[in-house]
Amino acid sequence: MTAECCGYPISIFFIVVNEFCERFSYYGMRAVLVLYFRYFLLWDDDLATSIYHAFVALCYLTPILGAIIADSWLGKFKTIIYLSIVYAIGQVTMAISTIHDITDANRDGTPDNFTFHIALSMLGLILIALGTGGIKPCVAAFGGDQFQEHQSRQLNTFFSVFYLCINAGSLLSTLITPVLRAQECGIHTQQQCYPLAFGVPAVLMVISLVVFIAGSGMYVKTDPEGNIMWSVCKCIGFAIKNRFRHRSSSYPKREHWMDWANEKYDKLLIAQIKMVLKVLFLYIPLPMFWTLFDQKGSRWTLQATTMSGDFVSILISTVNPILILTLVPIMDRLIFPLIQKCGLNFSPLKRMTVGMLFAAMAFVSAALVQIEIDKTLPNFPSSSESQLKVVNTYSTTLNVTISPNEHLLIESFGVQLHTSKHTYSTISCMFVNDFSLIHGEQWCEFSRKFGFGASYTFLIPSTVFSDDCESITEVEDMKPNSVHMALQIPQYFLITTGEVMFSVTGLQFSYSQAPKNMKSVLQAGWLCTNAVGNIIVLIVAELGKLPKQWAEYLLFASLLVAVSIIFSIMAYFYTYIDPAEIEAQVRKEQGLEPEEMEKETLEMEEKDEDQKNEQGVKQTKI
Ligand SMILES: CC(C)C[C@H](NC(=O)[C@@H](N)CC(C)C)C(=O)O
C-alpha cells in the first residue's frame, strides 16, 4: 500500500518537482545556446542554427534508447537515476566550456583556444541529449506506475499536472537565463556571464536528481521482465518468417499476422506485442501535427520580425507556456466536464483529432496575418525587374522620365540638395533610437525612434555643421512594419489549444494503452512522433518554399486537415483496451499464476465507475 494524500500517491510530488527542475534546466540552457554559439564561439548564423537543430533533434531521438534500457534492463527507477547523472555531468561540462578565462592566457577577454571550448561544449551537449531524451519516456511512465487500478481519474490529472510542470519550468527558465547571460562576470576580464546562464540550469539538474532520489523510499518500482525488447524483435521476426513459410493458400488464415508466432512464443508476449503495434500504427499520421507545431519556432518567429511591436523575443518564447498554464486547468476543470455533461463521448482519440484541427486553424490564422503583412511590405523587384532609386542632388526639382521599359519600377525623390559630393553607406541596426554625425569638435545628433523594418537614407550636405544640422535630408526608403504582433495571438491561442487536446491526451493515451512491461517504450514511440515532425520541418525548409508565405501556411493547414481525417478513420477502428485485463485473460487461458490472477481479478472488481468514464471507454469506438 502506498502513502496517499487527497487520493494521490505522495511519491508523485517528487516526480512532478523533478520534472519541473529538469525542464527548467533543459529549456534554460536552450534559451541561451544559440547566443553562446553566435557570440562566444563566434559561429555564423547558419552554423549556429544547424547545430542547435541537430541538438534538439537528438534530444527527441534518444528517448527510444532510454526506454529500451528501462524496459529491458535497468527498470525505470535506475534508468532515471543513471541517465540524470549523465545529464547533470553534461550540464556542468557545458557550463565549464563557457568560462572564457580558462583559455584566455593573454587576458584580452576572448578565449585563445576555441577548439577546447568547442570540444567541451559538444561533449556537454551530447551528454545532455542522452540524459534529457533518455529519461523523458521513463519519468512520465514511472509517474503513471505510482497509481493503482482504482485511481484512473487521478492518473489523468497527474498527466495534466505533469504537463503544467513542464511548462512552468520552461517558462521560468526562458525568462531567467537570458537575464543571467546579460550580467557581467569574469576573473581577468568582465564578459557576458555565460557561465552563470549555463551554471544555473546545471544546478537545477542536480536539484532535480536529488529530489528524485529523495522520494526513493516511496516509489512503486517495477522490475523489467528480462530483455523484453529483444524478445519482441525475435517474436516479430519469427511471425514474419513463419507467415512467409506458410504463404500458400492451403494453410488456414490466422486472425492476426502476429498469431504466426504462436508455435514458438508465449501467448502473453504475442498479445502484448499486438497491443503495442496497434498503438504504433495509430501514431503514423501524428508527426504532421508536430510539423505544424514546431514551426512556431521558425516560420512564425520570422513572421513576427516583419511585424511591429517591441516584444518579439518575449512573445515568442513565453506565450506558449503561459497559455498552457491557463488552458490545461480550464480544459480539465471546465470544458471536458461540460462536454461530458452534455452526454458527448469525447474520447481520447477524438480529442486528439480535434487538437489537430485546432492546429490547422492556427495556420489559417497565420495565413490571414501574413496576407495583412504582405500588403504593407515594400515592393521588391522580381528576378525579371530592376529597381532604380534616383536621388536628386540638383538645386531644383527635376522631372525624371525613363524610356519605356515596362520592367522598371521607378522611385524618385524630388528632394532639393546642395552638394553632389557624397558617399553612401548602409547601416543595419536593431533598436536604433539615436545616432550622431561627428567631425572633430562638431557634431549633429538625431534622437528619435526608427521603426522596425524601415529603411532610411540621409543626405548630408557640405554645409551640415554650419547650419546647425538643419540641412540634412531624411528619406524613408521603406516604411516601418505596421501590422502589430498582437495579431499573432489568435494563432498562438489556437495552436496551444490544439497542443492541450493533442499532446496531453497523447501522453495519457500512450500510458493507458501500453502493456505493463512496455510503458516506457510506448512513451518513446509517442515522443518519436515529435522527432519525425521536426525532421519533416527541416526537410520542408530545405526543399524550398512556395512563392507566397501565406500559401505555404494554407498548404500546411490543408495537409493537417487531410491527415486528421485519415487519423479519425483509423481511430474509428481502434478499440480501447485495458492492458491489465487482457494480460489477465491470457494468463487465465494459459492456466498460469493462479494467485496473481486472483489478485488482479480482485483489483479489477475494485475499479469504480470513474474509470469507465475517464479512461476506460473499453470496447468503445471513436
Ligand atoms: C513533445 C512535447 C510533449 C514536449 C513538451 N513541450 C511542451 O510542453 C511545450 N509546450 C513547451 C514549450 C516551452 C515549447 C516538453 O516536454 O518539453
PDB file of N, CA and C in Angstrom, residues 379-426:
ATOM      1  N   ASN A 379       7.755  46.862 -52.067  1.00  0.00           N
ATOM      2  CA  ASN A 379       7.667  46.148 -53.331  1.00  0.00           C
ATOM      3  C   ASN A 379       9.075  45.856 -53.853  1.00  0.00           C
ATOM      4  N   PHE A 380       9.566  44.661 -53.638  1.00  0.00           N
ATOM      5  CA  PHE A 380      10.913  44.345 -54.111  1.00  0.00           C
ATOM      6  C   PHE A 380      10.864  43.936 -55.583  1.00  0.00           C
ATOM      7  N   PRO A 381      11.879  44.287 -56.368  1.00  0.00           N
ATOM      8  CA  PRO A 381      11.862  43.870 -57.764  1.00  0.00           C
ATOM      9  C   PRO A 381      12.001  42.355 -57.867  1.00  0.00           C
ATOM     10  N   SER A 382      11.271  41.773 -58.818  1.00  0.00           N
ATOM     11  CA  SER A 382      11.376  40.323 -59.000  1.00  0.00           C
ATOM     12  C   SER A 382      12.633  40.036 -59.822  1.00  0.00           C
ATOM     13  N   SER A 383      12.852  38.760 -60.145  1.00  0.00           N
ATOM     14  CA  SER A 383      14.074  38.405 -60.872  1.00  0.00           C
ATOM     15  C   SER A 383      14.089  38.990 -62.284  1.00  0.00           C
ATOM     16  N   SER A 384      12.905  39.391 -62.799  1.00  0.00           N
ATOM     17  CA  SER A 384      12.888  39.960 -64.156  1.00  0.00           C
ATOM     18  C   SER A 384      12.701  41.481 -64.124  1.00  0.00           C
ATOM     19  N   GLU A 385      12.882  42.074 -62.970  1.00  0.00           N
ATOM     20  CA  GLU A 385      12.720  43.532 -62.862  1.00  0.00           C
ATOM     21  C   GLU A 385      13.972  44.153 -62.249  1.00  0.00           C
ATOM     22  N   SER A 386      14.076  45.474 -62.450  1.00  0.00           N
ATOM     23  CA  SER A 386      15.148  46.213 -61.763  1.00  0.00           C
ATOM     24  C   SER A 386      14.470  47.343 -60.997  1.00  0.00           C
ATOM     25  N   GLN A 387      15.126  47.814 -60.002  1.00  0.00           N
ATOM     26  CA  GLN A 387      14.573  48.949 -59.265  1.00  0.00           C
ATOM     27  C   GLN A 387      15.617  50.059 -59.223  1.00  0.00           C
ATOM     28  N   LEU A 388      15.224  51.260 -59.622  1.00  0.00           N
ATOM     29  CA  LEU A 388      16.153  52.388 -59.567  1.00  0.00           C
ATOM     30  C   LEU A 388      15.702  53.340 -58.490  1.00  0.00           C
ATOM     31  N   LYS A 389      16.634  53.877 -57.774  1.00  0.00           N
ATOM     32  CA  LYS A 389      16.300  54.951 -56.849  1.00  0.00           C
ATOM     33  C   LYS A 389      17.078  56.155 -57.311  1.00  0.00           C
ATOM     34  N   VAL A 390      16.389  57.228 -57.666  1.00  0.00           N
ATOM     35  CA  VAL A 390      17.065  58.405 -58.187  1.00  0.00           C
ATOM     36  C   VAL A 390      17.068  59.466 -57.098  1.00  0.00           C
ATOM     37  N   VAL A 391      18.230  59.789 -56.619  1.00  0.00           N
ATOM     38  CA  VAL A 391      18.332  60.814 -55.589  1.00  0.00           C
ATOM     39  C   VAL A 391      18.745  62.122 -56.253  1.00  0.00           C
ATOM     40  N   ASN A 392      17.890  63.075 -56.198  1.00  0.00           N
ATOM     41  CA  ASN A 392      18.132  64.337 -56.875  1.00  0.00           C
ATOM     42  C   ASN A 392      18.958  65.274 -56.002  1.00  0.00           C
ATOM     43  N   THR A 393      20.209  65.501 -56.408  1.00  0.00           N
ATOM     44  CA  THR A 393      21.052  66.411 -55.628  1.00  0.00           C
ATOM     45  C   THR A 393      21.231  67.749 -56.344  1.00  0.00           C
ATOM     46  N   TYR A 394      20.447  67.948 -57.371  1.00  0.00           N
ATOM     47  CA  TYR A 394      20.493  69.216 -58.090  1.00  0.00           C
ATOM     48  C   TYR A 394      19.701  70.235 -57.281  1.00  0.00           C
ATOM     49  N   SER A 395      19.854  71.540 -57.605  1.00  0.00           N
ATOM     50  CA  SER A 395      19.259  72.547 -56.728  1.00  0.00           C
ATOM     51  C   SER A 395      17.761  72.778 -56.964  1.00  0.00           C
ATOM     52  N   THR A 396      17.196  72.244 -58.029  1.00  0.00           N
ATOM     53  CA  THR A 396      15.734  72.377 -58.196  1.00  0.00           C
ATOM     54  C   THR A 396      15.130  71.008 -58.482  1.00  0.00           C
ATOM     55  N   THR A 397      13.814  70.977 -58.440  1.00  0.00           N
ATOM     56  CA  THR A 397      13.141  69.717 -58.716  1.00  0.00           C
ATOM     57  C   THR A 397      13.263  69.369 -60.194  1.00  0.00           C
ATOM     58  N   LEU A 398      13.533  68.118 -60.465  1.00  0.00           N
ATOM     59  CA  LEU A 398      13.692  67.671 -61.855  1.00  0.00           C
ATOM     60  C   LEU A 398      12.612  66.664 -62.199  1.00  0.00           C
ATOM     61  N   ASN A 399      12.204  66.663 -63.457  1.00  0.00           N
ATOM     62  CA  ASN A 399      11.271  65.612 -63.881  1.00  0.00           C
ATOM     63  C   ASN A 399      12.088  64.425 -64.362  1.00  0.00           C
ATOM     64  N   VAL A 400      11.773  63.281 -63.887  1.00  0.00           N
ATOM     65  CA  VAL A 400      12.514  62.091 -64.302  1.00  0.00           C
ATOM     66  C   VAL A 400      11.637  61.302 -65.263  1.00  0.00           C
ATOM     67  N   THR A 401      12.166  61.035 -66.442  1.00  0.00           N
ATOM     68  CA  THR A 401      11.425  60.134 -67.344  1.00  0.00           C
ATOM     69  C   THR A 401      12.352  58.992 -67.741  1.00  0.00           C
ATOM     70  N   ILE A 402      11.772  57.876 -67.895  1.00  0.00           N
ATOM     71  CA  ILE A 402      12.559  56.692 -68.234  1.00  0.00           C
ATOM     72  C   ILE A 402      12.049  56.183 -69.574  1.00  0.00           C
ATOM     73  N   SER A 403      12.952  55.805 -70.456  1.00  0.00           N
ATOM     74  CA  SER A 403      12.500  55.279 -71.748  1.00  0.00           C
ATOM     75  C   SER A 403      11.662  54.036 -71.494  1.00  0.00           C
ATOM     76  N   PRO A 404      10.597  53.873 -72.289  1.00  0.00           N
ATOM     77  CA  PRO A 404       9.567  52.893 -71.927  1.00  0.00           C
ATOM     78  C   PRO A 404      10.070  51.443 -71.835  1.00  0.00           C
ATOM     79  N   ASN A 405      10.518  51.144 -70.677  1.00  0.00           N
ATOM     80  CA  ASN A 405      10.882  49.758 -70.382  1.00  0.00           C
ATOM     81  C   ASN A 405       9.993  49.334 -69.223  1.00  0.00           C
ATOM     82  N   GLU A 406       9.023  48.504 -69.549  1.00  0.00           N
ATOM     83  CA  GLU A 406       7.994  48.227 -68.552  1.00  0.00           C
ATOM     84  C   GLU A 406       8.515  47.487 -67.314  1.00  0.00           C
ATOM     85  N   HIS A 407       9.716  46.948 -67.433  1.00  0.00           N
ATOM     86  CA  HIS A 407      10.213  46.175 -66.295  1.00  0.00           C
ATOM     87  C   HIS A 407      10.735  47.075 -65.178  1.00  0.00           C
ATOM     88  N   LEU A 408      10.872  48.345 -65.507  1.00  0.00           N
ATOM     89  CA  LEU A 408      11.488  49.205 -64.500  1.00  0.00           C
ATOM     90  C   LEU A 408      10.465  49.747 -63.507  1.00  0.00           C
ATOM     91  N   LEU A 409      10.831  49.672 -62.285  1.00  0.00           N
ATOM     92  CA  LEU A 409       9.982  50.191 -61.227  1.00  0.00           C
ATOM     93  C   LEU A 409      10.735  51.400 -60.684  1.00  0.00           C
ATOM     94  N   ILE A 410      10.155  52.566 -60.852  1.00  0.00           N
ATOM     95  CA  ILE A 410      10.931  53.773 -60.525  1.00  0.00           C
ATOM     96  C   ILE A 410      10.461  54.394 -59.213  1.00  0.00           C
ATOM     97  N   GLU A 411      11.410  54.758 -58.410  1.00  0.00           N
ATOM     98  CA  GLU A 411      11.057  55.593 -57.266  1.00  0.00           C
ATOM     99  C   GLU A 411      11.940  56.810 -57.360  1.00  0.00           C
ATOM    100  N   SER A 412      11.356  57.969 -57.355  1.00  0.00           N
ATOM    101  CA  SER A 412      12.230  59.133 -57.411  1.00  0.00           C
ATOM    102  C   SER A 412      11.897  60.072 -56.259  1.00  0.00           C
ATOM    103  N   PHE A 413      12.904  60.698 -55.759  1.00  0.00           N
ATOM    104  CA  PHE A 413      12.705  61.628 -54.653  1.00  0.00           C
ATOM    105  C   PHE A 413      12.974  63.027 -55.182  1.00  0.00           C
ATOM    106  N   GLY A 414      11.973  63.869 -55.184  1.00  0.00           N
ATOM    107  CA  GLY A 414      12.168  65.232 -55.671  1.00  0.00           C
ATOM    108  C   GLY A 414      12.725  66.119 -54.574  1.00  0.00           C
ATOM    109  N   VAL A 415      13.749  65.680 -53.936  1.00  0.00           N
ATOM    110  CA  VAL A 415      14.281  66.481 -52.832  1.00  0.00           C
ATOM    111  C   VAL A 415      15.297  67.492 -53.350  1.00  0.00           C
ATOM    112  N   GLN A 416      15.476  68.540 -52.619  1.00  0.00           N
ATOM    113  CA  GLN A 416      16.449  69.557 -53.012  1.00  0.00           C
ATOM    114  C   GLN A 416      17.702  69.403 -52.186  1.00  0.00           C
ATOM    115  N   LEU A 417      18.817  69.245 -52.879  1.00  0.00           N
ATOM    116  CA  LEU A 417      20.071  69.041 -52.177  1.00  0.00           C
ATOM    117  C   LEU A 417      21.125  70.012 -52.707  1.00  0.00           C
ATOM    118  N   HIS A 418      22.164  70.191 -51.945  1.00  0.00           N
ATOM    119  CA  HIS A 418      23.110  71.240 -52.289  1.00  0.00           C
ATOM    120  C   HIS A 418      24.498  70.771 -52.609  1.00  0.00           C
ATOM    121  N   THR A 419      24.731  69.529 -52.598  1.00  0.00           N
ATOM    122  CA  THR A 419      26.069  69.080 -52.963  1.00  0.00           C
ATOM    123  C   THR A 419      25.984  67.761 -53.712  1.00  0.00           C
ATOM    124  N   SER A 420      26.943  67.508 -54.517  1.00  0.00           N
ATOM    125  CA  SER A 420      26.948  66.236 -55.228  1.00  0.00           C
ATOM    126  C   SER A 420      28.060  65.339 -54.708  1.00  0.00           C
ATOM    127  N   LYS A 421      28.820  65.877 -53.735  1.00  0.00           N
ATOM    128  CA  LYS A 421      29.922  65.074 -53.185  1.00  0.00           C
ATOM    129  C   LYS A 421      29.414  64.294 -51.979  1.00  0.00           C
ATOM    130  N   HIS A 422      29.149  63.085 -52.179  1.00  0.00           N
ATOM    131  CA  HIS A 422      28.692  62.310 -51.027  1.00  0.00           C
ATOM    132  C   HIS A 422      29.083  60.840 -51.205  1.00  0.00           C
ATOM    133  N   THR A 423      29.115  60.149 -50.112  1.00  0.00           N
ATOM    134  CA  THR A 423      29.351  58.709 -50.195  1.00  0.00           C
ATOM    135  C   THR A 423      28.165  58.015 -49.532  1.00  0.00           C
ATOM    136  N   TYR A 424      27.943  56.802 -49.974  1.00  0.00           N
ATOM    137  CA  TYR A 424      26.838  56.031 -49.404  1.00  0.00           C
ATOM    138  C   TYR A 424      27.392  54.979 -48.459  1.00  0.00           C
ATOM    139  N   SER A 425      26.676  54.769 -47.417  1.00  0.00           N
ATOM    140  CA  SER A 425      26.991  53.587 -46.620  1.00  0.00           C
ATOM    141  C   SER A 425      25.684  53.083 -46.030  1.00  0.00           C
ATOM    142  N   THR A 426      25.611  51.780 -45.925  1.00  0.00           N
ATOM    143  CA  THR A 426      24.375  51.195 -45.400  1.00  0.00           C
ATOM    144  C   THR A 426      24.646  50.654 -44.011  1.00  0.00           C
TER     145      THR A 426
END
